[in-house]
PDB file of C-alpha atoms in Angstrom:
ATOM      1  CA  MET A  17     145.034  18.594  65.447  1.00  0.00           C
ATOM      2  CA  HIS A  18     142.770  16.998  68.009  1.00  0.00           C
ATOM      3  CA  THR A  19     140.931  13.754  67.251  1.00  0.00           C
ATOM      4  CA  SER A  20     137.594  15.606  67.165  1.00  0.00           C
ATOM      5  CA  ASP A  21     139.048  18.067  64.583  1.00  0.00           C
ATOM      6  CA  ARG A  22     139.837  15.157  62.210  1.00  0.00           C
ATOM      7  CA  ARG A  23     136.265  13.803  62.167  1.00  0.00           C
ATOM      8  CA  PRO A  24     135.009  16.065  59.292  1.00  0.00           C
ATOM      9  CA  VAL A  25     138.077  15.177  57.214  1.00  0.00           C
ATOM     10  CA  ARG A  26     137.480  11.438  57.770  1.00  0.00           C
ATOM     11  CA  CYS A  27     133.785  11.762  56.883  1.00  0.00           C
ATOM     12  CA  ALA A  28     134.627  13.681  53.706  1.00  0.00           C
ATOM     13  CA  ALA A  29     137.276  11.119  52.712  1.00  0.00           C
ATOM     14  CA  ALA A  30     134.899   8.214  53.367  1.00  0.00           C
ATOM     15  CA  SER A  31     132.155   9.926  51.356  1.00  0.00           C
ATOM     16  CA  LEU A  32     134.505  10.496  48.404  1.00  0.00           C
ATOM     17  CA  ILE A  33     135.652   6.869  48.463  1.00  0.00           C
ATOM     18  CA  LEU A  34     132.067   5.583  48.520  1.00  0.00           C
ATOM     19  CA  LEU A  35     131.090   7.969  45.717  1.00  0.00           C
ATOM     20  CA  GLY A  36     134.087   6.807  43.651  1.00  0.00           C
ATOM     21  CA  VAL A  37     133.213   3.136  44.147  1.00  0.00           C
ATOM     22  CA  ALA A  38     129.578   3.764  43.163  1.00  0.00           C
ATOM     23  CA  ALA A  39     130.587   5.799  40.084  1.00  0.00           C
ATOM     24  CA  CYS A  40     133.097   3.212  38.866  1.00  0.00           C
ATOM     25  CA  SER A  41     130.931   0.126  39.333  1.00  0.00           C
ATOM     26  CA  GLY A  42     129.957  -1.822  36.238  1.00  0.00           C
ATOM     27  CA  PRO A  43     126.642  -3.371  35.270  1.00  0.00           C
ATOM     28  CA  ALA A  44     125.244  -6.033  37.571  1.00  0.00           C
ATOM     29  CA  PHE A  45     123.472  -9.190  36.508  1.00  0.00           C
ATOM     30  CA  ALA A  46     120.969 -11.171  38.541  1.00  0.00           C
ATOM     31  CA  TYR A  47     118.367 -13.761  37.876  1.00  0.00           C
ATOM     32  CA  ARG A  48     114.800 -14.037  39.089  1.00  0.00           C
ATOM     33  CA  PRO A  49     113.148 -14.240  41.637  1.00  0.00           C
ATOM     34  CA  PHE A  50     115.178 -11.592  43.472  1.00  0.00           C
ATOM     35  CA  ASP A  51     112.185  -9.311  43.637  1.00  0.00           C
ATOM     36  CA  GLY A  52     111.878  -8.598  47.327  1.00  0.00           C
ATOM     37  CA  THR A  53     108.952 -10.634  48.610  1.00  0.00           C
ATOM     38  CA  ASP A  54     108.522 -11.143  52.352  1.00  0.00           C
ATOM     39  CA  ALA A  55     107.659 -14.131  54.547  1.00  0.00           C
ATOM     40  CA  ALA A  56     103.980 -13.185  54.946  1.00  0.00           C
ATOM     41  CA  VAL A  57     100.803 -14.251  53.157  1.00  0.00           C
ATOM     42  CA  VAL A  58      97.360 -12.680  52.872  1.00  0.00           C
ATOM     43  CA  ALA A  59      94.523 -14.092  54.974  1.00  0.00           C
ATOM     44  CA  PRO A  60      92.363 -16.868  53.510  1.00  0.00           C
ATOM     45  CA  GLY A  61      89.758 -15.491  51.103  1.00  0.00           C
ATOM     46  CA  GLU A  62      91.489 -12.101  50.761  1.00  0.00           C
ATOM     47  CA  LEU A  63      92.901 -10.553  47.605  1.00  0.00           C
ATOM     48  CA  GLU A  64      95.922  -8.233  47.522  1.00  0.00           C
ATOM     49  CA  VAL A  65      97.001  -6.415  44.355  1.00  0.00           C
ATOM     50  CA  GLU A  66     100.422  -4.783  44.019  1.00  0.00           C
ATOM     51  CA  LEU A  67     100.433  -2.438  41.044  1.00  0.00           C
ATOM     52  CA  GLN A  68     103.047  -0.247  39.424  1.00  0.00           C
ATOM     53  CA  PRO A  69     100.895   1.623  36.898  1.00  0.00           C
ATOM     54  CA  VAL A  70     103.788   3.151  34.916  1.00  0.00           C
ATOM     55  CA  GLY A  71     107.563   2.991  35.024  1.00  0.00           C
ATOM     56  CA  LEU A  72     110.469   3.762  32.680  1.00  0.00           C
ATOM     57  CA  GLN A  73     113.471   1.494  32.238  1.00  0.00           C
ATOM     58  CA  HIS A  74     116.758   2.646  30.664  1.00  0.00           C
ATOM     59  CA  GLU A  75     119.085  -0.150  29.591  1.00  0.00           C
ATOM     60  CA  GLN A  76     121.926  -0.272  27.033  1.00  0.00           C
ATOM     61  CA  GLY A  77     120.628   2.553  24.835  1.00  0.00           C
ATOM     62  CA  THR A  78     116.977   1.509  24.960  1.00  0.00           C
ATOM     63  CA  GLN A  79     114.053   3.045  26.806  1.00  0.00           C
ATOM     64  CA  THR A  80     111.161   0.801  27.763  1.00  0.00           C
ATOM     65  CA  LEU A  81     107.804   1.775  29.227  1.00  0.00           C
ATOM     66  CA  ILE A  82     106.797  -0.654  31.979  1.00  0.00           C
ATOM     67  CA  ALA A  83     103.012  -0.518  32.241  1.00  0.00           C
ATOM     68  CA  PRO A  84     101.575  -2.109  34.229  1.00  0.00           C
ATOM     69  CA  TRP A  85     103.643  -4.332  36.541  1.00  0.00           C
ATOM     70  CA  THR A  86     101.181  -6.353  38.573  1.00  0.00           C
ATOM     71  CA  VAL A  87     101.357  -8.922  41.377  1.00  0.00           C
ATOM     72  CA  VAL A  88      98.130 -10.539  42.590  1.00  0.00           C
ATOM     73  CA  ASN A  89      98.119 -12.458  45.899  1.00  0.00           C
ATOM     74  CA  ILE A  90      95.134 -14.646  46.822  1.00  0.00           C
ATOM     75  CA  GLY A  91      94.813 -16.148  50.312  1.00  0.00           C
ATOM     76  CA  LEU A  92      94.037 -19.848  49.937  1.00  0.00           C
ATOM     77  CA  SER A  93      94.120 -21.221  53.486  1.00  0.00           C
ATOM     78  CA  GLU A  94      95.926 -20.456  56.735  1.00  0.00           C
ATOM     79  CA  GLY A  95      99.580 -19.808  55.829  1.00  0.00           C
ATOM     80  CA  TRP A  96      99.125 -20.317  52.049  1.00  0.00           C
ATOM     81  CA  GLU A  97      98.632 -17.920  49.134  1.00  0.00           C
ATOM     82  CA  ALA A  98      98.653 -18.064  45.348  1.00  0.00           C
ATOM     83  CA  VAL A  99     100.777 -15.422  43.590  1.00  0.00           C
ATOM     84  CA  PHE A 100     100.373 -14.358  39.946  1.00  0.00           C
ATOM     85  CA  GLU A 101     102.636 -11.745  38.403  1.00  0.00           C
ATOM     86  CA  GLY A 102     103.633 -10.182  35.120  1.00  0.00           C
ATOM     87  CA  ARG A 103     104.438  -6.890  33.470  1.00  0.00           C
ATOM     88  CA  GLY A 104     103.784  -5.175  30.181  1.00  0.00           C
ATOM     89  CA  GLU A 105     106.805  -3.743  28.355  1.00  0.00           C
ATOM     90  CA  THR A 106     106.688  -1.348  25.403  1.00  0.00           C
ATOM     91  CA  GLN A 107     110.040  -0.420  23.893  1.00  0.00           C
ATOM     92  CA  LEU A 108     110.065   3.351  23.226  1.00  0.00           C
ATOM     93  CA  VAL A 109     113.559   4.012  21.830  1.00  0.00           C
ATOM     94  CA  PRO A 110     113.763   2.373  19.371  1.00  0.00           C
ATOM     95  CA  SER A 111     110.003   1.830  19.192  1.00  0.00           C
ATOM     96  CA  GLY A 112     108.577  -1.653  19.399  1.00  0.00           C
ATOM     97  CA  PRO A 113     105.458  -3.653  20.255  1.00  0.00           C
ATOM     98  CA  THR A 114     104.081  -4.261  23.750  1.00  0.00           C
ATOM     99  CA  ASN A 115     105.145  -7.571  25.272  1.00  0.00           C
ATOM    100  CA  LEU A 116     104.250  -9.496  28.406  1.00  0.00           C
ATOM    101  CA  SER A 117     107.289 -10.440  30.471  1.00  0.00           C
ATOM    102  CA  MET A 118     108.313 -11.706  33.906  1.00  0.00           C
ATOM    103  CA  GLY A 119     105.127 -13.746  34.186  1.00  0.00           C
ATOM    104  CA  GLY A 120     104.777 -16.400  36.808  1.00  0.00           C
ATOM    105  CA  ALA A 121     102.398 -18.412  38.967  1.00  0.00           C
ATOM    106  CA  PHE A 122     103.527 -19.382  42.464  1.00  0.00           C
ATOM    107  CA  LEU A 123     102.432 -20.781  45.806  1.00  0.00           C
ATOM    108  CA  LYS A 124     103.813 -19.219  48.988  1.00  0.00           C
ATOM    109  CA  HIS A 125     103.687 -20.929  52.383  1.00  0.00           C
ATOM    110  CA  VAL A 126     104.703 -19.630  55.818  1.00  0.00           C
ATOM    111  CA  VAL A 127     106.890 -22.405  57.247  1.00  0.00           C
ATOM    112  CA  VAL A 128     107.756 -20.749  60.580  1.00  0.00           C
ATOM    113  CA  PRO A 129     105.440 -17.982  61.838  1.00  0.00           C
ATOM    114  CA  GLY A 130     107.410 -15.103  63.288  1.00  0.00           C
ATOM    115  CA  VAL A 131     107.407 -11.343  63.614  1.00  0.00           C
ATOM    116  CA  LEU A 132     105.291 -10.812  60.474  1.00  0.00           C
ATOM    117  CA  GLN A 133     102.625 -13.055  62.016  1.00  0.00           C
ATOM    118  CA  ASP A 134     102.756 -11.188  65.383  1.00  0.00           C
ATOM    119  CA  LYS A 135     104.975 -13.830  67.002  1.00  0.00           C
ATOM    120  CA  SER A 136     108.587 -13.582  68.148  1.00  0.00           C
ATOM    121  CA  GLY A 137     111.608 -14.289  65.947  1.00  0.00           C
ATOM    122  CA  PRO A 138     112.066 -14.218  62.190  1.00  0.00           C
ATOM    123  CA  SER A 139     109.299 -15.308  59.825  1.00  0.00           C
ATOM    124  CA  VAL A 140     110.297 -18.050  57.383  1.00  0.00           C
ATOM    125  CA  ALA A 141     108.434 -18.907  54.174  1.00  0.00           C
ATOM    126  CA  THR A 142     108.947 -20.683  50.888  1.00  0.00           C
ATOM    127  CA  GLU A 143     107.639 -19.755  47.455  1.00  0.00           C
ATOM    128  CA  PHE A 144     107.683 -22.083  44.476  1.00  0.00           C
ATOM    129  CA  GLY A 145     106.118 -22.109  41.046  1.00  0.00           C
ATOM    130  CA  VAL A 146     106.354 -21.729  37.292  1.00  0.00           C
ATOM    131  CA  LEU A 147     108.118 -18.955  35.376  1.00  0.00           C
ATOM    132  CA  LEU A 148     106.179 -18.303  32.185  1.00  0.00           C
ATOM    133  CA  PRO A 149     107.766 -17.485  28.806  1.00  0.00           C
ATOM    134  CA  ASP A 150     107.549 -13.890  27.627  1.00  0.00           C
ATOM    135  CA  SER A 151     105.309 -13.064  24.688  1.00  0.00           C
ATOM    136  CA  THR A 152     108.278 -12.523  22.315  1.00  0.00           C
ATOM    137  CA  GLY A 153     109.433 -16.124  22.620  1.00  0.00           C
ATOM    138  CA  ASP A 154     112.868 -15.033  23.881  1.00  0.00           C
ATOM    139  CA  SER A 155     112.505 -17.128  27.039  1.00  0.00           C
ATOM    140  CA  GLY A 156     111.058 -20.509  27.887  1.00  0.00           C
ATOM    141  CA  VAL A 157     109.171 -22.057  30.766  1.00  0.00           C
ATOM    142  CA  GLY A 158     111.110 -22.265  33.999  1.00  0.00           C
ATOM    143  CA  ALA A 159     110.725 -23.080  37.660  1.00  0.00           C
ATOM    144  CA  SER A 160     111.418 -21.115  40.810  1.00  0.00           C
ATOM    145  CA  TRP A 161     111.838 -22.147  44.420  1.00  0.00           C
ATOM    146  CA  ALA A 162     112.822 -19.547  47.016  1.00  0.00           C
ATOM    147  CA  GLY A 163     113.464 -19.592  50.736  1.00  0.00           C
ATOM    148  CA  ILE A 164     112.420 -16.340  52.449  1.00  0.00           C
ATOM    149  CA  VAL A 165     113.409 -15.042  55.884  1.00  0.00           C
ATOM    150  CA  SER A 166     111.971 -11.766  57.206  1.00  0.00           C
ATOM    151  CA  GLN A 167     112.830  -9.929  60.413  1.00  0.00           C
ATOM    152  CA  ARG A 168     111.705  -6.582  61.782  1.00  0.00           C
ATOM    153  CA  TRP A 169     113.896  -4.268  63.880  1.00  0.00           C
ATOM    154  CA  ASP A 170     113.067  -1.182  65.865  1.00  0.00           C
ATOM    155  CA  TRP A 171     114.922   1.326  63.635  1.00  0.00           C
ATOM    156  CA  GLU A 172     114.065   4.279  65.817  1.00  0.00           C
ATOM    157  CA  ARG A 173     115.937   2.657  68.691  1.00  0.00           C
ATOM    158  CA  PHE A 174     118.785   1.620  66.379  1.00  0.00           C
ATOM    159  CA  ILE A 175     119.212   5.121  64.936  1.00  0.00           C
ATOM    160  CA  SER A 176     119.242   6.756  68.364  1.00  0.00           C
ATOM    161  CA  MET A 177     122.075   4.420  69.408  1.00  0.00           C
ATOM    162  CA  SER A 178     124.251   5.190  66.366  1.00  0.00           C
ATOM    163  CA  LYS A 179     126.455   8.240  66.263  1.00  0.00           C
ATOM    164  CA  PRO A 180     126.900  10.391  63.137  1.00  0.00           C
ATOM    165  CA  CYS A 181     130.347  11.068  61.631  1.00  0.00           C
TER     166      CYS A 181
END
């Protein structure tokens, strides 16, 4: 067998291994604020609303309707924004009341302007604030402080350089 004849076999074997690892993985636990914010802020005086109108969450035999999940960003001054977030949760199976969860009030500041501010290099920001208790009383008040680094790559160029299996 030539080396080029073995390529499909290697790709199939690698795919099966990755599928097996994904299928056998257990539950993962994380804590907030790993929610995917970037190192950019809205312009002063501007308002940005991120809205997930409806979502469904399946977890340990329960189904929960997430409606809505909202993040509101308000530009305060150059490089600063206020962030308010929260989500409504209604347990469907078994049925339950609607609760407010994952609430918080934060300030985000761009520390080092970069690619997200039309400059060169990575953008660096920090976000800090208060985590609010949910409406069921299952959680208390907390604090959050995150360091954020964002970079942008030219994926079209990257993909053209890579070679498929």
